[in-house]
mmCIF file with all atom_site columns, C-alpha atoms in Angstrom:
data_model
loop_
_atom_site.group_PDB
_atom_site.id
_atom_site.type_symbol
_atom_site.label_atom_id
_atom_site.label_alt_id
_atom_site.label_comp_id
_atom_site.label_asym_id
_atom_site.label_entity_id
_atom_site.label_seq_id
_atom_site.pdbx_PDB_ins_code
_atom_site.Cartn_x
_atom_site.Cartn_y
_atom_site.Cartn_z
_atom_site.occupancy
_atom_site.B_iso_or_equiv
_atom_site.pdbx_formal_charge
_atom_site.auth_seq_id
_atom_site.auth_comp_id
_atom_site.auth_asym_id
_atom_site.auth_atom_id
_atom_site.pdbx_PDB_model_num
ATOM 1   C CA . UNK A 1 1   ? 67.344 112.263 102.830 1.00 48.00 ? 1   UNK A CA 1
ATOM 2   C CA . UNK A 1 2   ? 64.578 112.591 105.459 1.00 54.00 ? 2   UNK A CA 1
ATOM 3   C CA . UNK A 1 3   ? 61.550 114.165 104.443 1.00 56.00 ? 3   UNK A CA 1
ATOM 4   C CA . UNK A 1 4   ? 60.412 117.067 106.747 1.00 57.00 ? 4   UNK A CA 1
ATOM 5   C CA . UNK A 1 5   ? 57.149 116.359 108.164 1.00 55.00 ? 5   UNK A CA 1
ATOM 6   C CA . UNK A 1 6   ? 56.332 120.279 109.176 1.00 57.00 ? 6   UNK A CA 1
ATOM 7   C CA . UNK A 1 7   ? 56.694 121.437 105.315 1.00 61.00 ? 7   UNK A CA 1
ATOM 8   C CA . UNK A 1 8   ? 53.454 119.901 104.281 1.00 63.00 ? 8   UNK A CA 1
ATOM 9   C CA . UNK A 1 9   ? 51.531 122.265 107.004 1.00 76.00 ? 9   UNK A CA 1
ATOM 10  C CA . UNK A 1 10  ? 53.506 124.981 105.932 1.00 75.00 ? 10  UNK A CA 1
ATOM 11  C CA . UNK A 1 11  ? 52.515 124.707 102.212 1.00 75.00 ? 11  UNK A CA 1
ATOM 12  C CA . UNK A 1 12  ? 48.857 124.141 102.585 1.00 82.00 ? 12  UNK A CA 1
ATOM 13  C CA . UNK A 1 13  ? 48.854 127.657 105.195 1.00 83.00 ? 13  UNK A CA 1
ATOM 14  C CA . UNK A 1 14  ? 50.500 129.694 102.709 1.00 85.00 ? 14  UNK A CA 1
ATOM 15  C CA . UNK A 1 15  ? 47.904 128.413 100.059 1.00 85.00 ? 15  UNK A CA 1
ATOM 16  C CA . UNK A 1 16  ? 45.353 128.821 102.059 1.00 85.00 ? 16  UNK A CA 1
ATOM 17  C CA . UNK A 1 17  ? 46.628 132.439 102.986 1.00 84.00 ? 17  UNK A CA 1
ATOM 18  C CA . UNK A 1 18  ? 46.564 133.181 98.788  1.00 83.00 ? 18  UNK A CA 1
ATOM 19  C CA . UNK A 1 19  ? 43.263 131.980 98.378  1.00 83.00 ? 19  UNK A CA 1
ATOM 20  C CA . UNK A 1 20  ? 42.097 134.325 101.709 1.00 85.00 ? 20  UNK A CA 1
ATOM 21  C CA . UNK A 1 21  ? 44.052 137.342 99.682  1.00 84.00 ? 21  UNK A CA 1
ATOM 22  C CA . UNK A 1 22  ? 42.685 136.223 96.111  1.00 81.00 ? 22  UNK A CA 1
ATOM 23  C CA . UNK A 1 23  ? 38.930 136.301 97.122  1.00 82.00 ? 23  UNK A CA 1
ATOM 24  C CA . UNK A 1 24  ? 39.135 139.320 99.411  1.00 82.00 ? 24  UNK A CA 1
ATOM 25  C CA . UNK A 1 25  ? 40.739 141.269 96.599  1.00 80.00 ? 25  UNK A CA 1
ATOM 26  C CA . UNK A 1 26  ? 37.846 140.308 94.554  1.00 79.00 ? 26  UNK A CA 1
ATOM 27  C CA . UNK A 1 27  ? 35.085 140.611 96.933  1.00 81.00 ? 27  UNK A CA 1
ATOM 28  C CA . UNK A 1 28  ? 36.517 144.669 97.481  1.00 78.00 ? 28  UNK A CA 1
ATOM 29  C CA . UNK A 1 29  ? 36.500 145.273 93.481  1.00 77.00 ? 29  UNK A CA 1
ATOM 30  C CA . UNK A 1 30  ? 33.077 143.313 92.929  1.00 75.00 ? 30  UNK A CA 1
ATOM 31  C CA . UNK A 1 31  ? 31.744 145.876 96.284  1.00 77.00 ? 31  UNK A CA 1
ATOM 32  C CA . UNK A 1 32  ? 33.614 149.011 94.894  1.00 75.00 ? 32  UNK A CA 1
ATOM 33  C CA . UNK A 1 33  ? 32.039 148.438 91.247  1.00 73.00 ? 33  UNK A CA 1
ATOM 34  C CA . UNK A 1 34  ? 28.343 147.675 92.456  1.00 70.00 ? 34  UNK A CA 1
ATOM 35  C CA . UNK A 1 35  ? 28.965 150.717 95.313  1.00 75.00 ? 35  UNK A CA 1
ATOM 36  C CA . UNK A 1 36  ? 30.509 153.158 92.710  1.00 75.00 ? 36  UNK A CA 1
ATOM 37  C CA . UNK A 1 37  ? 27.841 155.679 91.006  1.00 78.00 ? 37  UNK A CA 1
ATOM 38  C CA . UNK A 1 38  ? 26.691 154.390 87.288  1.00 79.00 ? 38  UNK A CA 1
ATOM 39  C CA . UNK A 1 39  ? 26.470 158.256 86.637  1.00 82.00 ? 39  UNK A CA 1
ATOM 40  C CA . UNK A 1 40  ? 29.954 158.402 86.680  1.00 81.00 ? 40  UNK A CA 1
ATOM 41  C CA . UNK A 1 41  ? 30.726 155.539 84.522  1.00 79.00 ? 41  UNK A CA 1
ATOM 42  C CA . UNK A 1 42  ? 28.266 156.957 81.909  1.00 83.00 ? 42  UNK A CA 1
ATOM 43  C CA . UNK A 1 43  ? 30.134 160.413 82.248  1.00 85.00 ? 43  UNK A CA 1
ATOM 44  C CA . UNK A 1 44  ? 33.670 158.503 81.589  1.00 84.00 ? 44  UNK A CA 1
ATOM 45  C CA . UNK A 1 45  ? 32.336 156.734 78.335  1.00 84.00 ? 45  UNK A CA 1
ATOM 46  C CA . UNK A 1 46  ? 30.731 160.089 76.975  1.00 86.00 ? 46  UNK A CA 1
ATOM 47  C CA . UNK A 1 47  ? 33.857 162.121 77.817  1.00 87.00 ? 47  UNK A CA 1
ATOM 48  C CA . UNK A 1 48  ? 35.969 159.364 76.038  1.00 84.00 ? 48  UNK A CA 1
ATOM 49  C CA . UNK A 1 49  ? 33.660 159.337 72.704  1.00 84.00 ? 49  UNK A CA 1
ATOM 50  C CA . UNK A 1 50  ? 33.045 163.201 72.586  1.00 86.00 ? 50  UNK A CA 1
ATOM 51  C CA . UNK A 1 51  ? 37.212 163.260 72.679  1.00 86.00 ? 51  UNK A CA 1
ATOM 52  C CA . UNK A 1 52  ? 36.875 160.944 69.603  1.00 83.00 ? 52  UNK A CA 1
ATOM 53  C CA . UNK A 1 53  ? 34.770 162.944 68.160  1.00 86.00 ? 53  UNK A CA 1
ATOM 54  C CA . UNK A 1 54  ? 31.134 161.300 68.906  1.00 86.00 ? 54  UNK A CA 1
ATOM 55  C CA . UNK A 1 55  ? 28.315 161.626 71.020  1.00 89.00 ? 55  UNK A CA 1
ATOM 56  C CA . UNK A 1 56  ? 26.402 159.017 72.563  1.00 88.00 ? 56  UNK A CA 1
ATOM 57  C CA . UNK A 1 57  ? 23.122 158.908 75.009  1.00 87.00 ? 57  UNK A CA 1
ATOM 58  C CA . UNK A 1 58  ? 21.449 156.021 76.549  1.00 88.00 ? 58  UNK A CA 1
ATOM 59  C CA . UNK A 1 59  ? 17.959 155.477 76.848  1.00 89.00 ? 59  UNK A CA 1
ATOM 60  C CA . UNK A 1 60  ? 18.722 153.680 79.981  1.00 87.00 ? 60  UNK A CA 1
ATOM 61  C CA . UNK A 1 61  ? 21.944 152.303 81.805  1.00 86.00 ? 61  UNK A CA 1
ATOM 62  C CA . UNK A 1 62  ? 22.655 149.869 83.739  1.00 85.00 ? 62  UNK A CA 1
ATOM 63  C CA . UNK A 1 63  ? 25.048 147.298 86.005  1.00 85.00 ? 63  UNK A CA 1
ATOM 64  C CA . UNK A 1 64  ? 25.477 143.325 85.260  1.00 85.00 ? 64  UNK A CA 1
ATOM 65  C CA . UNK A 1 65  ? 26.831 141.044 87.330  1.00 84.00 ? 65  UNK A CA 1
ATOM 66  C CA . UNK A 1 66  ? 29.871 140.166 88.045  1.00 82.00 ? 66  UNK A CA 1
ATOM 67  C CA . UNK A 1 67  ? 31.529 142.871 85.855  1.00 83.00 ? 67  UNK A CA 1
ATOM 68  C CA . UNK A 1 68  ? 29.475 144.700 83.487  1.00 86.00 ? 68  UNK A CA 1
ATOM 69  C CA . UNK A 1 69  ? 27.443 147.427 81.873  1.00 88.00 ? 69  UNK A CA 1
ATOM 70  C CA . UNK A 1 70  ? 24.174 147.274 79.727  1.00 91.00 ? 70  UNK A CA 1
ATOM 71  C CA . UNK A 1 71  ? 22.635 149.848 77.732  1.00 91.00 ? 71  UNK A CA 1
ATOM 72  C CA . UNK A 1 72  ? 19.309 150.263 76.106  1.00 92.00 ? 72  UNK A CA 1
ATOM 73  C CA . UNK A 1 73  ? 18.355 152.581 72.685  1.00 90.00 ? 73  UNK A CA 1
ATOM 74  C CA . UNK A 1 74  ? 21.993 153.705 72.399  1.00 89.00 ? 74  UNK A CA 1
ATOM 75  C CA . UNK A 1 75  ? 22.525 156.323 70.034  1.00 87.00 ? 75  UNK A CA 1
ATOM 76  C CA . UNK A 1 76  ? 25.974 157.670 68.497  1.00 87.00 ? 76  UNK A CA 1
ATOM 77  C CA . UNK A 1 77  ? 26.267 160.223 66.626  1.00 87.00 ? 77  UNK A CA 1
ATOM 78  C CA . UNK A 1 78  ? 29.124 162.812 65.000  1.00 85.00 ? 78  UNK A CA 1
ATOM 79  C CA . UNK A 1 79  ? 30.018 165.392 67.387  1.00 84.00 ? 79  UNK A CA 1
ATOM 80  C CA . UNK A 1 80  ? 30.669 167.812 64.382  1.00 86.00 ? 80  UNK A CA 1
ATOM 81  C CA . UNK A 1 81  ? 27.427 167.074 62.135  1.00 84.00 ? 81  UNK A CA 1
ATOM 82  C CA . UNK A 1 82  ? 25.093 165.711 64.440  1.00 82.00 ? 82  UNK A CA 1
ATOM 83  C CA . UNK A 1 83  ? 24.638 163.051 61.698  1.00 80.00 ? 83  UNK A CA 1
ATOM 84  C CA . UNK A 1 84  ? 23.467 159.642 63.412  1.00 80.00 ? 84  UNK A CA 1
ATOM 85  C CA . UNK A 1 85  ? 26.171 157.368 63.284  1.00 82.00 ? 85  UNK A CA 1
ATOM 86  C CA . UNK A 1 86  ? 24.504 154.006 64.526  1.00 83.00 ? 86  UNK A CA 1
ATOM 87  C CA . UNK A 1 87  ? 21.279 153.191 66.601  1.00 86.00 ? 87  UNK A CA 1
ATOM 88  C CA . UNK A 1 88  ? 21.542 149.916 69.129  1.00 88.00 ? 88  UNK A CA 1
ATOM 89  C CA . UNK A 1 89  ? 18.371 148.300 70.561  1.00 90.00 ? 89  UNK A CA 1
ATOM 90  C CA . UNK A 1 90  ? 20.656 147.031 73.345  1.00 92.00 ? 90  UNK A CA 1
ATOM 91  C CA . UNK A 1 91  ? 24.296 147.051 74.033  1.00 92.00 ? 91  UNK A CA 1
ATOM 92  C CA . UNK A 1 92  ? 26.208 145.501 76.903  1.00 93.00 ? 92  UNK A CA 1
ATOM 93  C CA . UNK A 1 93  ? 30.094 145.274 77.640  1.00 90.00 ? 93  UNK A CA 1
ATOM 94  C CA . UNK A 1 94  ? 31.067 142.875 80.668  1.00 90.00 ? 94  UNK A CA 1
ATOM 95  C CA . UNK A 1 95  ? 34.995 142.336 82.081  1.00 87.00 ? 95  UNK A CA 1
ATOM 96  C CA . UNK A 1 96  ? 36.079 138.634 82.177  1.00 88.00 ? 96  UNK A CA 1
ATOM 97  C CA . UNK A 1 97  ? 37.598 138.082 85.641  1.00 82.00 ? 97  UNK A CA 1
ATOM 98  C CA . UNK A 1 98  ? 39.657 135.027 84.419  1.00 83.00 ? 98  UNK A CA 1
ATOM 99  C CA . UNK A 1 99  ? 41.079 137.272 82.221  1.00 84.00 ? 99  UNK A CA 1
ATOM 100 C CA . UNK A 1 100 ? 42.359 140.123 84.492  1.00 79.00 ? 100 UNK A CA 1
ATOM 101 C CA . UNK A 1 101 ? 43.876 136.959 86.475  1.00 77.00 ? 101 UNK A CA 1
ATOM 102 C CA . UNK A 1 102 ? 45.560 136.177 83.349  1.00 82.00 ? 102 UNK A CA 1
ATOM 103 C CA . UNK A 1 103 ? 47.053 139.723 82.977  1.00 83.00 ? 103 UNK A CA 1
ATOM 104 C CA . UNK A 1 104 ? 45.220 139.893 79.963  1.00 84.00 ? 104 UNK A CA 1
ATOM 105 C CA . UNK A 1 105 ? 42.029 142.146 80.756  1.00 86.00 ? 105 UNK A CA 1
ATOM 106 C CA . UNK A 1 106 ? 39.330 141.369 77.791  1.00 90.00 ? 106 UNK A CA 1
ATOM 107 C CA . UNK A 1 107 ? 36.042 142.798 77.894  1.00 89.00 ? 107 UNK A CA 1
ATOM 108 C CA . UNK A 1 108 ? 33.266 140.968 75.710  1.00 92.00 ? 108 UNK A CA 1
ATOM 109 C CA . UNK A 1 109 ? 30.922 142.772 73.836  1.00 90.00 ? 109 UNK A CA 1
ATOM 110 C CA . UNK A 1 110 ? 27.345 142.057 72.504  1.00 93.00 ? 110 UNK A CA 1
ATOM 111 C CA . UNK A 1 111 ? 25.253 144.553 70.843  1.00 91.00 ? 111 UNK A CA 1
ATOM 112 C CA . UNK A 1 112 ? 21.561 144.271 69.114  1.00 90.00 ? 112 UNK A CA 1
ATOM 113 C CA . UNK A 1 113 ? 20.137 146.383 66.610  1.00 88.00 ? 113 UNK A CA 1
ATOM 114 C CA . UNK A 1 114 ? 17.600 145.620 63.816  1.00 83.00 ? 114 UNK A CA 1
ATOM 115 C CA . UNK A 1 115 ? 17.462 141.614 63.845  1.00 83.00 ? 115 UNK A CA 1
ATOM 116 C CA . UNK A 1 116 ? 20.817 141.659 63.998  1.00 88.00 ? 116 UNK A CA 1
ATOM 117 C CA . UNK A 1 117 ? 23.693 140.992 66.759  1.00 91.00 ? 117 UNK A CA 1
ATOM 118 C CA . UNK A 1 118 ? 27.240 142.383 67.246  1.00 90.00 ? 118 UNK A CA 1
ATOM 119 C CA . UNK A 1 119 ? 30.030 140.495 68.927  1.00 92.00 ? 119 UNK A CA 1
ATOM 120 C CA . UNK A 1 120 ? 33.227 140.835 70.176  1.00 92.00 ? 120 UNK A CA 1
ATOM 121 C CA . UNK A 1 121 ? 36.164 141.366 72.518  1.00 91.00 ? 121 UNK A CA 1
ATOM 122 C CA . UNK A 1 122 ? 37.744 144.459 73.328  1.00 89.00 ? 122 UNK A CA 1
ATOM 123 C CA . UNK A 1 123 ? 41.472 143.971 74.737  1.00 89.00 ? 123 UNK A CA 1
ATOM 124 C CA . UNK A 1 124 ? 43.725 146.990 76.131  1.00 85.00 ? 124 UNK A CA 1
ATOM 125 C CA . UNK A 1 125 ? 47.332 147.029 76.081  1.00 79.00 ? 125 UNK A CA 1
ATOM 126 C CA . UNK A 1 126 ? 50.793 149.050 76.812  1.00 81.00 ? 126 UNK A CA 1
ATOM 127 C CA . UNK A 1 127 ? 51.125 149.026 73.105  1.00 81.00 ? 127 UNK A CA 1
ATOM 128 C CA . UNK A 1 128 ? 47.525 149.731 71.926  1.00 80.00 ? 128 UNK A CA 1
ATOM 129 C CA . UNK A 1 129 ? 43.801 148.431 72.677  1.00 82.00 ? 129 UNK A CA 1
ATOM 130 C CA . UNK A 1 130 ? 42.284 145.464 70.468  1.00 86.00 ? 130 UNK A CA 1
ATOM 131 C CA . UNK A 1 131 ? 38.665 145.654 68.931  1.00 84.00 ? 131 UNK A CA 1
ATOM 132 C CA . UNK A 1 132 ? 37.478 142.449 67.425  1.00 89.00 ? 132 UNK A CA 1
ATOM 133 C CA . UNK A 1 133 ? 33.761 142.580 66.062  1.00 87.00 ? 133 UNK A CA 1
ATOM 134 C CA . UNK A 1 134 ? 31.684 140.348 64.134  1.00 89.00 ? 134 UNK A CA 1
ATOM 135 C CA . UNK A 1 135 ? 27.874 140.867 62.841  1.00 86.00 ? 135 UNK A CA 1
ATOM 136 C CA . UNK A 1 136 ? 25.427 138.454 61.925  1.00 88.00 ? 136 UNK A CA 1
ATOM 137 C CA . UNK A 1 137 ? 22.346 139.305 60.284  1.00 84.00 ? 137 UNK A CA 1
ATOM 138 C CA . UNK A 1 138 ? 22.892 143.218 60.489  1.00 81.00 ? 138 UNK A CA 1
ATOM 139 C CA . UNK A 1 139 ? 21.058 144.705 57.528  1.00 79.00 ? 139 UNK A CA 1
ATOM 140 C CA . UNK A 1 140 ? 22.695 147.837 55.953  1.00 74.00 ? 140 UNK A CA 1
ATOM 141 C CA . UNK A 1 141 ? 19.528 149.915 56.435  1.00 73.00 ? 141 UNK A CA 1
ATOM 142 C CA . UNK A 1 142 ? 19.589 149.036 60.023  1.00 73.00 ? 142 UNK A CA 1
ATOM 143 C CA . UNK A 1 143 ? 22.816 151.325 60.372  1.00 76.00 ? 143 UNK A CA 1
ATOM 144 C CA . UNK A 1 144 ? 22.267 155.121 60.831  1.00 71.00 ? 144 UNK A CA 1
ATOM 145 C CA . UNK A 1 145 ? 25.096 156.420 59.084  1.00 70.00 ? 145 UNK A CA 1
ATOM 146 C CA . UNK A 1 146 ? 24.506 154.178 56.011  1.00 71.00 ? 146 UNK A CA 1
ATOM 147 C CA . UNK A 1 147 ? 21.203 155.331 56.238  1.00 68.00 ? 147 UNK A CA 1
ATOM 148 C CA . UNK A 1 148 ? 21.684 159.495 56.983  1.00 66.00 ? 148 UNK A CA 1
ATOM 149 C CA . UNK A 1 149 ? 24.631 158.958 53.619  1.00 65.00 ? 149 UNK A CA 1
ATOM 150 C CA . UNK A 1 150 ? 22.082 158.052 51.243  1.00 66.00 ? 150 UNK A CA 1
ATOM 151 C CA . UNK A 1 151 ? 23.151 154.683 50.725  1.00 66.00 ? 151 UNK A CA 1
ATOM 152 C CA . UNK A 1 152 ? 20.449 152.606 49.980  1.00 66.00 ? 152 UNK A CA 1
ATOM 153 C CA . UNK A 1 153 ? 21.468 149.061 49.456  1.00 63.00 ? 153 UNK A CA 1
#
């Protein structure tokens, strides 16, 4: 069997061709996310909480790079009572590309409040969305709702 010399050429332009398509795809999405208005973004999370039932308001918003949002003196509360629910210094949710190329879109999340820090991952699905959280050195009387309840602990 001979080997055919023009394959190799053939390969490598159709690779190249992917990559071309790969990064341009990227470079729109990174363009349309930084282009597309942050007061729209903040009017799609509060009409997604109020539907839950909360409220929330940001003392400011804002954009991260690549992929991301960050908030500052976030406030949630019940939509019903009004009660404070929880109070974060700073909270800030940012889309892993690698993951989205993995056809499994994770968003990380990192939160402050008190001395304290909340992580975690946040994974939609066809079959249901995946929260995964874990505190460290979150004091009880540094949540609202703990707080508005009585509980003193």
């Amino acid at each position: 069997m001979r080997n055919n010399p023009s394959r190799g050429p053939v390969l490598s332009r159709i690779l190249v061709i992917a990559a071309v398509i790969v990064a341009g795809f990227f470079a729109f999405a990174l363009t349309a996310f930084h282009v597309f208005p942050l007061n729209v973004a903040e009017s799609r999370i509060k009409d997604a909480l109020t539907a839950q039932g909360a409220v929330i308001s940001f003392g400011s918003l804002a954009r991260t790079f690549p992929f991301g949002l960050e908030a500052e003196d976030v406030v949630l509360t019940d939509a019903a009572s009004g009660a404070p629910l929880l109070k974060l210094d700073t909270a800030a949710a940012r889309l892993e590309v690698l993951s989205v190329l993995r056809l499994d879109p994770t968003v990380d999340i990192r939160a402050t409040l008190g001395g304290g820090t909340i992580t975690g991952e946040f994974r939609p699905g066809l079959k249901g969305a995946r929260l995964d959280l874990a505190a460290g050195d979150v004091e009880f009387r540094d949540i609202a709702a703990l707080t508005a309840a009585g509980v003193n602990i």
